[in-house]
Coordinates of C-alpha atoms and ligand atoms in Angstrom, one line a residue:
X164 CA 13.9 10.8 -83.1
X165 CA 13.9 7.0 -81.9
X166 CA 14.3 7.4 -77.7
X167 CA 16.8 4.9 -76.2
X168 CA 14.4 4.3 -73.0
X169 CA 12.6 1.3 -74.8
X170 CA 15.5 -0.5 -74.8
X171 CA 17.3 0.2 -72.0
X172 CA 14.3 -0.3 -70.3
X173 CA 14.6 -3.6 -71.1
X174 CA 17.9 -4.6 -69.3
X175 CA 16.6 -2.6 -67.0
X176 CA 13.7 -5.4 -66.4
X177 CA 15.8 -7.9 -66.5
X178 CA 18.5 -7.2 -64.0
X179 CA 15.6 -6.8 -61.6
X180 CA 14.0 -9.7 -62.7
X181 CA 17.2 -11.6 -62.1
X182 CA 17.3 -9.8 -58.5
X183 CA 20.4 -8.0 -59.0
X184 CA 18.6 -4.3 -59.4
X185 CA 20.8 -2.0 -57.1
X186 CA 19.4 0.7 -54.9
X187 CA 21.0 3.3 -53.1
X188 CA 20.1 3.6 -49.7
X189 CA 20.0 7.5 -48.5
X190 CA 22.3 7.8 -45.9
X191 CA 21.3 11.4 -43.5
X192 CA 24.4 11.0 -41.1
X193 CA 28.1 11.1 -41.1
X194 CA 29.9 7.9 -41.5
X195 CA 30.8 6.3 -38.1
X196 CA 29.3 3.2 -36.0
X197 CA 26.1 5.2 -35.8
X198 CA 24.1 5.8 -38.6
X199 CA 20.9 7.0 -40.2
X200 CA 19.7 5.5 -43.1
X201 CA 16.4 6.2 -45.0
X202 CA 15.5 7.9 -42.0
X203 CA 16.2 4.7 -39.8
X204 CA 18.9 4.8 -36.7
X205 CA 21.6 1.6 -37.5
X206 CA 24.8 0.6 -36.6
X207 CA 26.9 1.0 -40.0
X208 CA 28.6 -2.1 -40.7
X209 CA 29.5 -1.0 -44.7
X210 CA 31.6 1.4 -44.9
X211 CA 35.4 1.2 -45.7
X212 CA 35.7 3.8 -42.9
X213 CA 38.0 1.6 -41.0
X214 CA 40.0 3.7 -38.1
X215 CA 36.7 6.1 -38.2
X216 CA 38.6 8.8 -39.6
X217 CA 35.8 10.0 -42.1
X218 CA 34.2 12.1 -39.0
X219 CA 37.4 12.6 -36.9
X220 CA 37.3 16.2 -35.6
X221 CA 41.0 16.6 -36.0
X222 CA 40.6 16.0 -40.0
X223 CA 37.4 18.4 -39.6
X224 CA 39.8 21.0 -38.0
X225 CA 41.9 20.8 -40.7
X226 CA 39.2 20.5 -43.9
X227 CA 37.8 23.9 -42.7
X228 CA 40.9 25.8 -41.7
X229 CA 42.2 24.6 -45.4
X230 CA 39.2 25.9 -46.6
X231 CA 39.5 29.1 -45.5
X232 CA 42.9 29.6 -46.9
X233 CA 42.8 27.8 -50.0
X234 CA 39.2 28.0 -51.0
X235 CA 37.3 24.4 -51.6
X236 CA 38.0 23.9 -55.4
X237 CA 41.4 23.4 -56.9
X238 CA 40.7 25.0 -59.6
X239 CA 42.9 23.1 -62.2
X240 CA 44.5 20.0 -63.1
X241 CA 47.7 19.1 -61.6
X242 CA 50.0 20.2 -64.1
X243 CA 47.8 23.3 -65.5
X244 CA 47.5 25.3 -62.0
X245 CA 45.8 22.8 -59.5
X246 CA 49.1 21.7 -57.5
X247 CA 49.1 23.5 -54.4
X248 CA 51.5 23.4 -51.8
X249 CA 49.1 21.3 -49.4
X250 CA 49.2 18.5 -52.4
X251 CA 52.8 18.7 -52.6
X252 CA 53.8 18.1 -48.9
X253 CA 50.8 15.2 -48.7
X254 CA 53.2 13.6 -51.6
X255 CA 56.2 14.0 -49.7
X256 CA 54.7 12.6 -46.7
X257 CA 52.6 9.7 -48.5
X258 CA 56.5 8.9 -50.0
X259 CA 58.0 9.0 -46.1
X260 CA 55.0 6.9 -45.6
X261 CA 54.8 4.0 -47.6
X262 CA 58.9 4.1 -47.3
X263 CA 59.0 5.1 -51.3
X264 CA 61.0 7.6 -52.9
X265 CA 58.1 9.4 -54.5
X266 CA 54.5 9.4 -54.3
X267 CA 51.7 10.8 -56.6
X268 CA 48.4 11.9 -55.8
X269 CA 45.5 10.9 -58.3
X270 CA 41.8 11.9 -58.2
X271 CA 40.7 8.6 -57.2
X272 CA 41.6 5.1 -56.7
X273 CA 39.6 4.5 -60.2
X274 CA 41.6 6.5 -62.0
X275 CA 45.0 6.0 -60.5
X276 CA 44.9 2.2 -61.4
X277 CA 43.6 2.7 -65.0
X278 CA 46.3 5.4 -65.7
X279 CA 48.9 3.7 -64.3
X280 CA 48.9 0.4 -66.0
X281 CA 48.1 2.2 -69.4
X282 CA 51.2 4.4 -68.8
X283 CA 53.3 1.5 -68.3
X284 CA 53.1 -0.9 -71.1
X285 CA 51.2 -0.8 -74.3
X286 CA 50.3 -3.1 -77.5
X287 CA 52.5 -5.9 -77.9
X288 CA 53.5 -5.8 -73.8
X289 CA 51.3 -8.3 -71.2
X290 CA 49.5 -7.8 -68.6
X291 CA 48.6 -10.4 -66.3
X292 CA 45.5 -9.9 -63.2
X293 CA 44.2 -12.4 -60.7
X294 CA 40.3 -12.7 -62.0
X295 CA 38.4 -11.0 -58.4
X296 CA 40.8 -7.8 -58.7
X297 CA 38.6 -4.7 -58.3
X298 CA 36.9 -4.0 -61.5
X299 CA 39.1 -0.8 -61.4
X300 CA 42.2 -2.4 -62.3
X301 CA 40.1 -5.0 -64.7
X302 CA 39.2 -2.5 -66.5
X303 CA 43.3 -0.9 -66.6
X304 CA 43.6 -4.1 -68.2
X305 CA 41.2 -3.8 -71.0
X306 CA 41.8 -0.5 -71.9
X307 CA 46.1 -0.8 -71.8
X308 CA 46.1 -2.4 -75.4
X309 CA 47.9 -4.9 -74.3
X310 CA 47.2 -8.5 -74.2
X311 CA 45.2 -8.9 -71.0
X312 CA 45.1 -12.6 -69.2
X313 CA 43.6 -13.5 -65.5
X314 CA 44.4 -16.3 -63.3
X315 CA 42.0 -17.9 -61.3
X316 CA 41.9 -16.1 -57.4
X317 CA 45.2 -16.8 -56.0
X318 CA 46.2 -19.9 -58.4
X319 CA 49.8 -19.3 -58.5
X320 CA 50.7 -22.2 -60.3
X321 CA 48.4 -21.3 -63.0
X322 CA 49.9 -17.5 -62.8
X323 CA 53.6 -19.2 -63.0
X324 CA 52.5 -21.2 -66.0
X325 CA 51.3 -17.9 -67.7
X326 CA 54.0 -15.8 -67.8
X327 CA 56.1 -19.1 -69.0
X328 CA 54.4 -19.8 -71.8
X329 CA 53.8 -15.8 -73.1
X330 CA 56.0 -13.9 -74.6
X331 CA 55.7 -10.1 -74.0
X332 CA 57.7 -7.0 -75.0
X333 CA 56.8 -6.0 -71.1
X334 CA 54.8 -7.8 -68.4
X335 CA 53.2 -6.6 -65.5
X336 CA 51.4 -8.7 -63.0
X337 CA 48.5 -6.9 -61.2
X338 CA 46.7 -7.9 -57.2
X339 CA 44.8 -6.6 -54.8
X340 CA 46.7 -6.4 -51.9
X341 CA 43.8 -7.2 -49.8
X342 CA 40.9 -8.4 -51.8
X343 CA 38.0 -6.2 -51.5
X344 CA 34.9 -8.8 -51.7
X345 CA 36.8 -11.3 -50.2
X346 CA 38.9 -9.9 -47.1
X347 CA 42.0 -12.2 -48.1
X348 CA 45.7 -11.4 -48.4
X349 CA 47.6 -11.5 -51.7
X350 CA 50.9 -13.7 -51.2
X351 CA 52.5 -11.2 -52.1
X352 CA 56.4 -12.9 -51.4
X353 CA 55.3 -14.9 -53.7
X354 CA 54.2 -12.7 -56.3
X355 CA 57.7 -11.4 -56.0
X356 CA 59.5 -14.3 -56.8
X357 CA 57.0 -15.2 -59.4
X358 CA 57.5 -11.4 -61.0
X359 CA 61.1 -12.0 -60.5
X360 CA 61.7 -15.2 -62.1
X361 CA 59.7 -14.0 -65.3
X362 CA 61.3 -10.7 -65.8
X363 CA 57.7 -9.5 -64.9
X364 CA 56.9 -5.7 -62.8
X365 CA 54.5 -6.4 -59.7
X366 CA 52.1 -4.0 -59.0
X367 CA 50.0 -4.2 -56.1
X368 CA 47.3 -1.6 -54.7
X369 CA 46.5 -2.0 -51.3
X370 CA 43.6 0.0 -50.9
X371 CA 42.1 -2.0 -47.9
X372 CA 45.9 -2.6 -46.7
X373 CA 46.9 1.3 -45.7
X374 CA 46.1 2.1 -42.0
X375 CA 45.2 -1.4 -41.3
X376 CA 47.9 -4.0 -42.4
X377 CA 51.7 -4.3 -40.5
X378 CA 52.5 -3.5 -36.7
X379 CA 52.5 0.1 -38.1
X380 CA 49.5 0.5 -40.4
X381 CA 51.9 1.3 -43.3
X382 CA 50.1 -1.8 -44.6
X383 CA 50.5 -4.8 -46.8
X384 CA 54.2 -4.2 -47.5
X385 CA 55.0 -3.8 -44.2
X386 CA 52.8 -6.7 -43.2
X387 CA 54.9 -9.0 -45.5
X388 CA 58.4 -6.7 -45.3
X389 CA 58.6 -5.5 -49.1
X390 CA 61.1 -3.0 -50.3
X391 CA 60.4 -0.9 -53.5
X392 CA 62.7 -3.0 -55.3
X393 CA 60.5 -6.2 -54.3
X394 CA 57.1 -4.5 -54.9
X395 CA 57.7 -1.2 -56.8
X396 CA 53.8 -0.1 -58.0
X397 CA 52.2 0.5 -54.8
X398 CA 48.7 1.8 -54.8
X399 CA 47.3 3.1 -52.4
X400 CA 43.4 4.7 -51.9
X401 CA 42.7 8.2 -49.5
X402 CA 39.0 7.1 -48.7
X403 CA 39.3 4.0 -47.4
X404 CA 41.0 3.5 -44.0
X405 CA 42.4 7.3 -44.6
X406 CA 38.6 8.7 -44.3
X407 CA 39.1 11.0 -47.1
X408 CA 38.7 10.6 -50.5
X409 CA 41.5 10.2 -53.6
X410 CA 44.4 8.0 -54.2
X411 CA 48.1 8.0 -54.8
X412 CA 51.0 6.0 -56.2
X413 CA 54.1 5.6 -54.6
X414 CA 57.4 4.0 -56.1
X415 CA 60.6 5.3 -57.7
X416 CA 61.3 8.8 -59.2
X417 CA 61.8 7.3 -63.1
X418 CA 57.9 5.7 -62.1
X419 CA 56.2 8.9 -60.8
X420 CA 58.1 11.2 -63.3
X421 CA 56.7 8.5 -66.1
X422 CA 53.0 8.7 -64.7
X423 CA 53.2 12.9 -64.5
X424 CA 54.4 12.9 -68.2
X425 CA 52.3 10.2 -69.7
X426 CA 49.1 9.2 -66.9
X427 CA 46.2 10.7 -69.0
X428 CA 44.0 10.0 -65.5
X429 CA 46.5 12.5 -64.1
X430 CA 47.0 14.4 -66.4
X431 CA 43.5 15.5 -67.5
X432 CA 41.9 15.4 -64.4
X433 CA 41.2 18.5 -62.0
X434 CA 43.7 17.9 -58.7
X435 CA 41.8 17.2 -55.5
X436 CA 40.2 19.7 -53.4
X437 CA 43.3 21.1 -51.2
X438 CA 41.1 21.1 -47.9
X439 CA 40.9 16.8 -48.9
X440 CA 44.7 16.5 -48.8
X441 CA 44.9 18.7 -45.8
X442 CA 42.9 16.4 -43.9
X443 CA 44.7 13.2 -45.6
X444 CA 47.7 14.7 -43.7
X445 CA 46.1 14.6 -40.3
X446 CA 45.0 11.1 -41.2
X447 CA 48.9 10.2 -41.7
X448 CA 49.7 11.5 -38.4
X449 CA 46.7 9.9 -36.6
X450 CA 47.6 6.3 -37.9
X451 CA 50.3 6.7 -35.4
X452 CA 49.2 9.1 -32.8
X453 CA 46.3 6.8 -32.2
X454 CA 47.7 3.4 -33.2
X455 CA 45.0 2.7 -30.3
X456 CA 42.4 2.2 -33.1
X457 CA 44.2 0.2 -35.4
X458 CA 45.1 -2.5 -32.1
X459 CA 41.0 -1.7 -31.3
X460 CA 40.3 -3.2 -34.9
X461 CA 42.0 -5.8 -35.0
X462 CA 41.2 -6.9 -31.6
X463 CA 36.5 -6.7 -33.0
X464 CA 37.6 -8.9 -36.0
X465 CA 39.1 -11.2 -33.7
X466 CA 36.2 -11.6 -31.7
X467 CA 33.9 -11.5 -34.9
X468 CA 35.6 -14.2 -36.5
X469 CA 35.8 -16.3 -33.4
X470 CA 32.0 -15.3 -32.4
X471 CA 30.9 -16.2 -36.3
X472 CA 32.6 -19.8 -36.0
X473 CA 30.6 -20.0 -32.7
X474 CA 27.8 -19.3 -34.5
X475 CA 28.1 -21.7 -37.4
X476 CA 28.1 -18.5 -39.4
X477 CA 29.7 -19.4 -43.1
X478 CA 32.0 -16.4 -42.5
X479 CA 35.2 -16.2 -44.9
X480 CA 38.3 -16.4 -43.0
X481 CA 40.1 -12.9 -43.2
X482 CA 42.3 -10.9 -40.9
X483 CA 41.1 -8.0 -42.0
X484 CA 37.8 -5.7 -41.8
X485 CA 36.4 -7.3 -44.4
X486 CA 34.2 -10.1 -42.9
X487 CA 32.2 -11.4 -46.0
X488 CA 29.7 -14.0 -45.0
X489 CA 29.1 -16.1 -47.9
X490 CA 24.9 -17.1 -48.8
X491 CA 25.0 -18.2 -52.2
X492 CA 21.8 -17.1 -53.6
X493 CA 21.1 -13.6 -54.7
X494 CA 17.4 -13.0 -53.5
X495 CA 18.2 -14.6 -50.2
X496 CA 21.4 -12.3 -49.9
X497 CA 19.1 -9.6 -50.5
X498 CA 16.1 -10.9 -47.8
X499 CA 18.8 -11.7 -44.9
X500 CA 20.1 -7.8 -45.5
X501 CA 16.7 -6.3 -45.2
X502 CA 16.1 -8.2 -42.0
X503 CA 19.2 -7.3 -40.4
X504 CA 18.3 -3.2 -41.2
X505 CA 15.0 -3.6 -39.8
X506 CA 16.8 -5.1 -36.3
X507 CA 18.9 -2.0 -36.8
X508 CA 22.2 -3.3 -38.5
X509 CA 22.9 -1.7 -41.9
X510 CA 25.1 -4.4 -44.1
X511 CA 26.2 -4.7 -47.4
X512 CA 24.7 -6.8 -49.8
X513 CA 26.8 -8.0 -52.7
X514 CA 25.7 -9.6 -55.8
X515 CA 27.1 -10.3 -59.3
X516 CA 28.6 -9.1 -61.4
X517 CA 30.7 -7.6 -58.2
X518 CA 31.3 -11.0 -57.0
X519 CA 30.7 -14.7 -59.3
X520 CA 27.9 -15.6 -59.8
X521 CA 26.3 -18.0 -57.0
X522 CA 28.9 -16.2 -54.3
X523 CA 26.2 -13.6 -53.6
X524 CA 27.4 -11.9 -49.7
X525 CA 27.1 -10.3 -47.0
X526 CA 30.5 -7.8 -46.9
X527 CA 30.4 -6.8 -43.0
X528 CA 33.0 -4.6 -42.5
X529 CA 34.4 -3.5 -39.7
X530 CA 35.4 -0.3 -37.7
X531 CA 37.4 1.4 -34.8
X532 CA 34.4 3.1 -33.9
X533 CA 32.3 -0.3 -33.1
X534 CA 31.9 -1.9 -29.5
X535 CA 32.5 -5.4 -28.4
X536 CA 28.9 -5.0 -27.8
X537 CA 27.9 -4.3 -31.5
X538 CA 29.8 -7.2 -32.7
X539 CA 28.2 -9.1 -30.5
X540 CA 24.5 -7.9 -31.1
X541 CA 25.5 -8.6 -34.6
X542 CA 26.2 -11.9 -34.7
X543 CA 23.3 -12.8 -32.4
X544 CA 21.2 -11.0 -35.1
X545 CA 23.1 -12.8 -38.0
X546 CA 22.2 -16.0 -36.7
X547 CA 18.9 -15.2 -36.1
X548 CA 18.7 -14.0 -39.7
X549 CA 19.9 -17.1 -40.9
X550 CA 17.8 -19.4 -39.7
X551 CA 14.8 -17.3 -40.2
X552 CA 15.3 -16.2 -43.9
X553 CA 15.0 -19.0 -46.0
Ligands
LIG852 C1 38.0 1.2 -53.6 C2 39.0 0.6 -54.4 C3 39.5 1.2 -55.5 C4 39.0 2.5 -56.0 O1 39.3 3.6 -55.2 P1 38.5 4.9 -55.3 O2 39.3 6.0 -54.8 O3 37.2 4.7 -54.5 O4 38.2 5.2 -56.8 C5 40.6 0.7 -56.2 N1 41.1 -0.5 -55.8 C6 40.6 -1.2 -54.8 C7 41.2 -2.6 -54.4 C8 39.5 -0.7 -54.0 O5 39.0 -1.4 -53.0

């Protein structure tokens, strides 16, 4: 028998080599603005953890008392014997929600934007993506059968010219709502009319937008005022701003009925643990009960943005929790992050093929549960870091 490791061994080299090896830091806390990492106290500025929901005690209440009455597997897929009645009212609520007749609950974010778009067209039929979507609904496009093109980031024109010149039994045009690497808004009203004009479907999965976007965290449809008629694929993730984990789609009845009869990533999949939904709930509430900590948010990447240009830190402009500080080179990205742990700030390093290549970052993100006072001790850091790390 001829063992694989030789080989793999060498990509292995070279992607270290090349400095884009990836290593997983241990983390030995709960998420929050406090963290331990590789047995180091930080202040967490990675996580997606935006209103600090992850470690709320209200959606602890409600994991364990879920627990005890519904046990901490689901046992089945949706459609087999995995639906319980906590999944079911989550739907109904994610639905009142996002303002959409029907919502769906998938497994994960992953898997609701690769079963969706393969559910929805098929050979023949075009699919159309701007090139930084997340890799999750790339790879929806690859696997649909369907001709696949991408625009450059947020060329519309180019976009436009696309769906002009091709000639599909079925087109749907695929964003990011908020763009996960890069912190920037989709233009979305123009998406619509684009989508409109070319007899195209819009789908748009705003898993950075939910709990953090529009004056009522129902995110980026609210933000720019869409109707289900305007934008009707919404996507939306449970473990980003929600703190839990899974996804869901919302939209019409003929759309979720369509994804429960033909989404293979729903259909073959086991349903979420029931104790997860049961906390997604509590999440739902909390997004209005304390709205307090999506005003607190916003107010930190105000003062980060305006600190960073203070600075003369390269920081992208974005609106949201996603600050991404951009450094260019991907040793350097790497030496700037190490500093910044060892003066107690854990922040994300991103390299290719996540992001192009020579747009290596910093993705700072962050949190409700972060001070003025960590912001600011982070940018004085970041500055340091900046100059010193050549
Ligand atoms: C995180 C993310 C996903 C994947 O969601 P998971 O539930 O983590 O699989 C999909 N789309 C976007 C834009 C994301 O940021």
């Amino acid at each position: 028998m001829v063992s694989p490791d030789c080989e793999l061994q060498l990509a292995l080299d070279a992607r270290r080599e090349n400095n884009l090896y990836r290593q997983r830091k241990i983390l030995q806390s709960a998420q929050g603005a406090q963290v331990q990492v590789d047995g180091q106290a930080c202040i967490g500025f990675s996580s997606n953890d935006y209103l600090g929901f992850a470690n709320h005690p209200a959606l602890i209440a409600a994991f364990k008392d879920a627990s005890d009455e519904y046990g901490v597997g689901s046992g089945a897929s949706h459609l087999v014997s995995g639906h319980s009645a906590i999944h079911q009212a989550l739907e109904e609520e994610l639905a009142e929600f996002t303002g959409r007749p029907r919502a769906l609950l998938f497994s994960t974010g992953y898997m609701a934007n690769v079963g969706t778009i393969r559910a929805f067209i098929d050979s023949g039929d075009l699919v159309v993506q701007d090139q930084l979507n997340h890799a999750s609904l790339l790879d929806g496009g690859f696997l649909s059968r369907a001709e696949f093109l991408r625009y450059p980031h947020q060329d519309l024109p180019t976009l436009d010219q696309i769906l002009s010149t091709t000639d599909g039994k079925r087109k749907l045009l695929v964003t990011d709502g908020v763009f996960s690497m890069d912190g920037d808004l989709a233009d979305v009203p123009t998406l619509v009319d684009i989508a409109d004009r070319h007899d195209s479907w819009l789908m748009v999965d705003d898993a950075h937008g939910f709990g953090v976007l529009g004056a009522n965290g129902r995110g980026i449809a609210e933000h720019f005022d869409m109707s289900v008629e305007q934008v009707p694929v919404l996507i939306g993730t449970l473990g980003k701003a929600f703190g839990t984990f899974g996804a869901f789609v919302a939209g019409s009845e003929a759309l979720i009925e369509t994804l429960i009869q033909f989404g293979r990533t729903y259909i073959y999949t086991t349903a979420l643990p029931p104790a997860v939904a049961a906390a997604t709930r509590v999440a739902l509430t909390l997004v209005d009960s304390e709205s307090w900590r999506r005003q607190k948010l916003h107010h930190l990447i105000a003062r980060f943005q305006a600190g960073a240009s203070q600075f003369g830190i390269p920081v992208l402009e974005s609106i949201t929790p996603i600050q991404p500080v951009l450094i260019g080179d991907d040793e350097k990205v790497m030496r700037i992050s190490e500093y910044l742990l060892d003066k107690g700030f854990w922040v994300g390093a991103i390299r290719p093929p996540t992001v192009p290549r020579g747009s290596a970052r910093l993705r700072i993100t962050l949190n409700a549960e972060h001070d003025e006072s960590d912001i600011d001790r982070l940018l004085d850091t970041l500055a340091t870091a900046l100059r010193e790390c050549r």
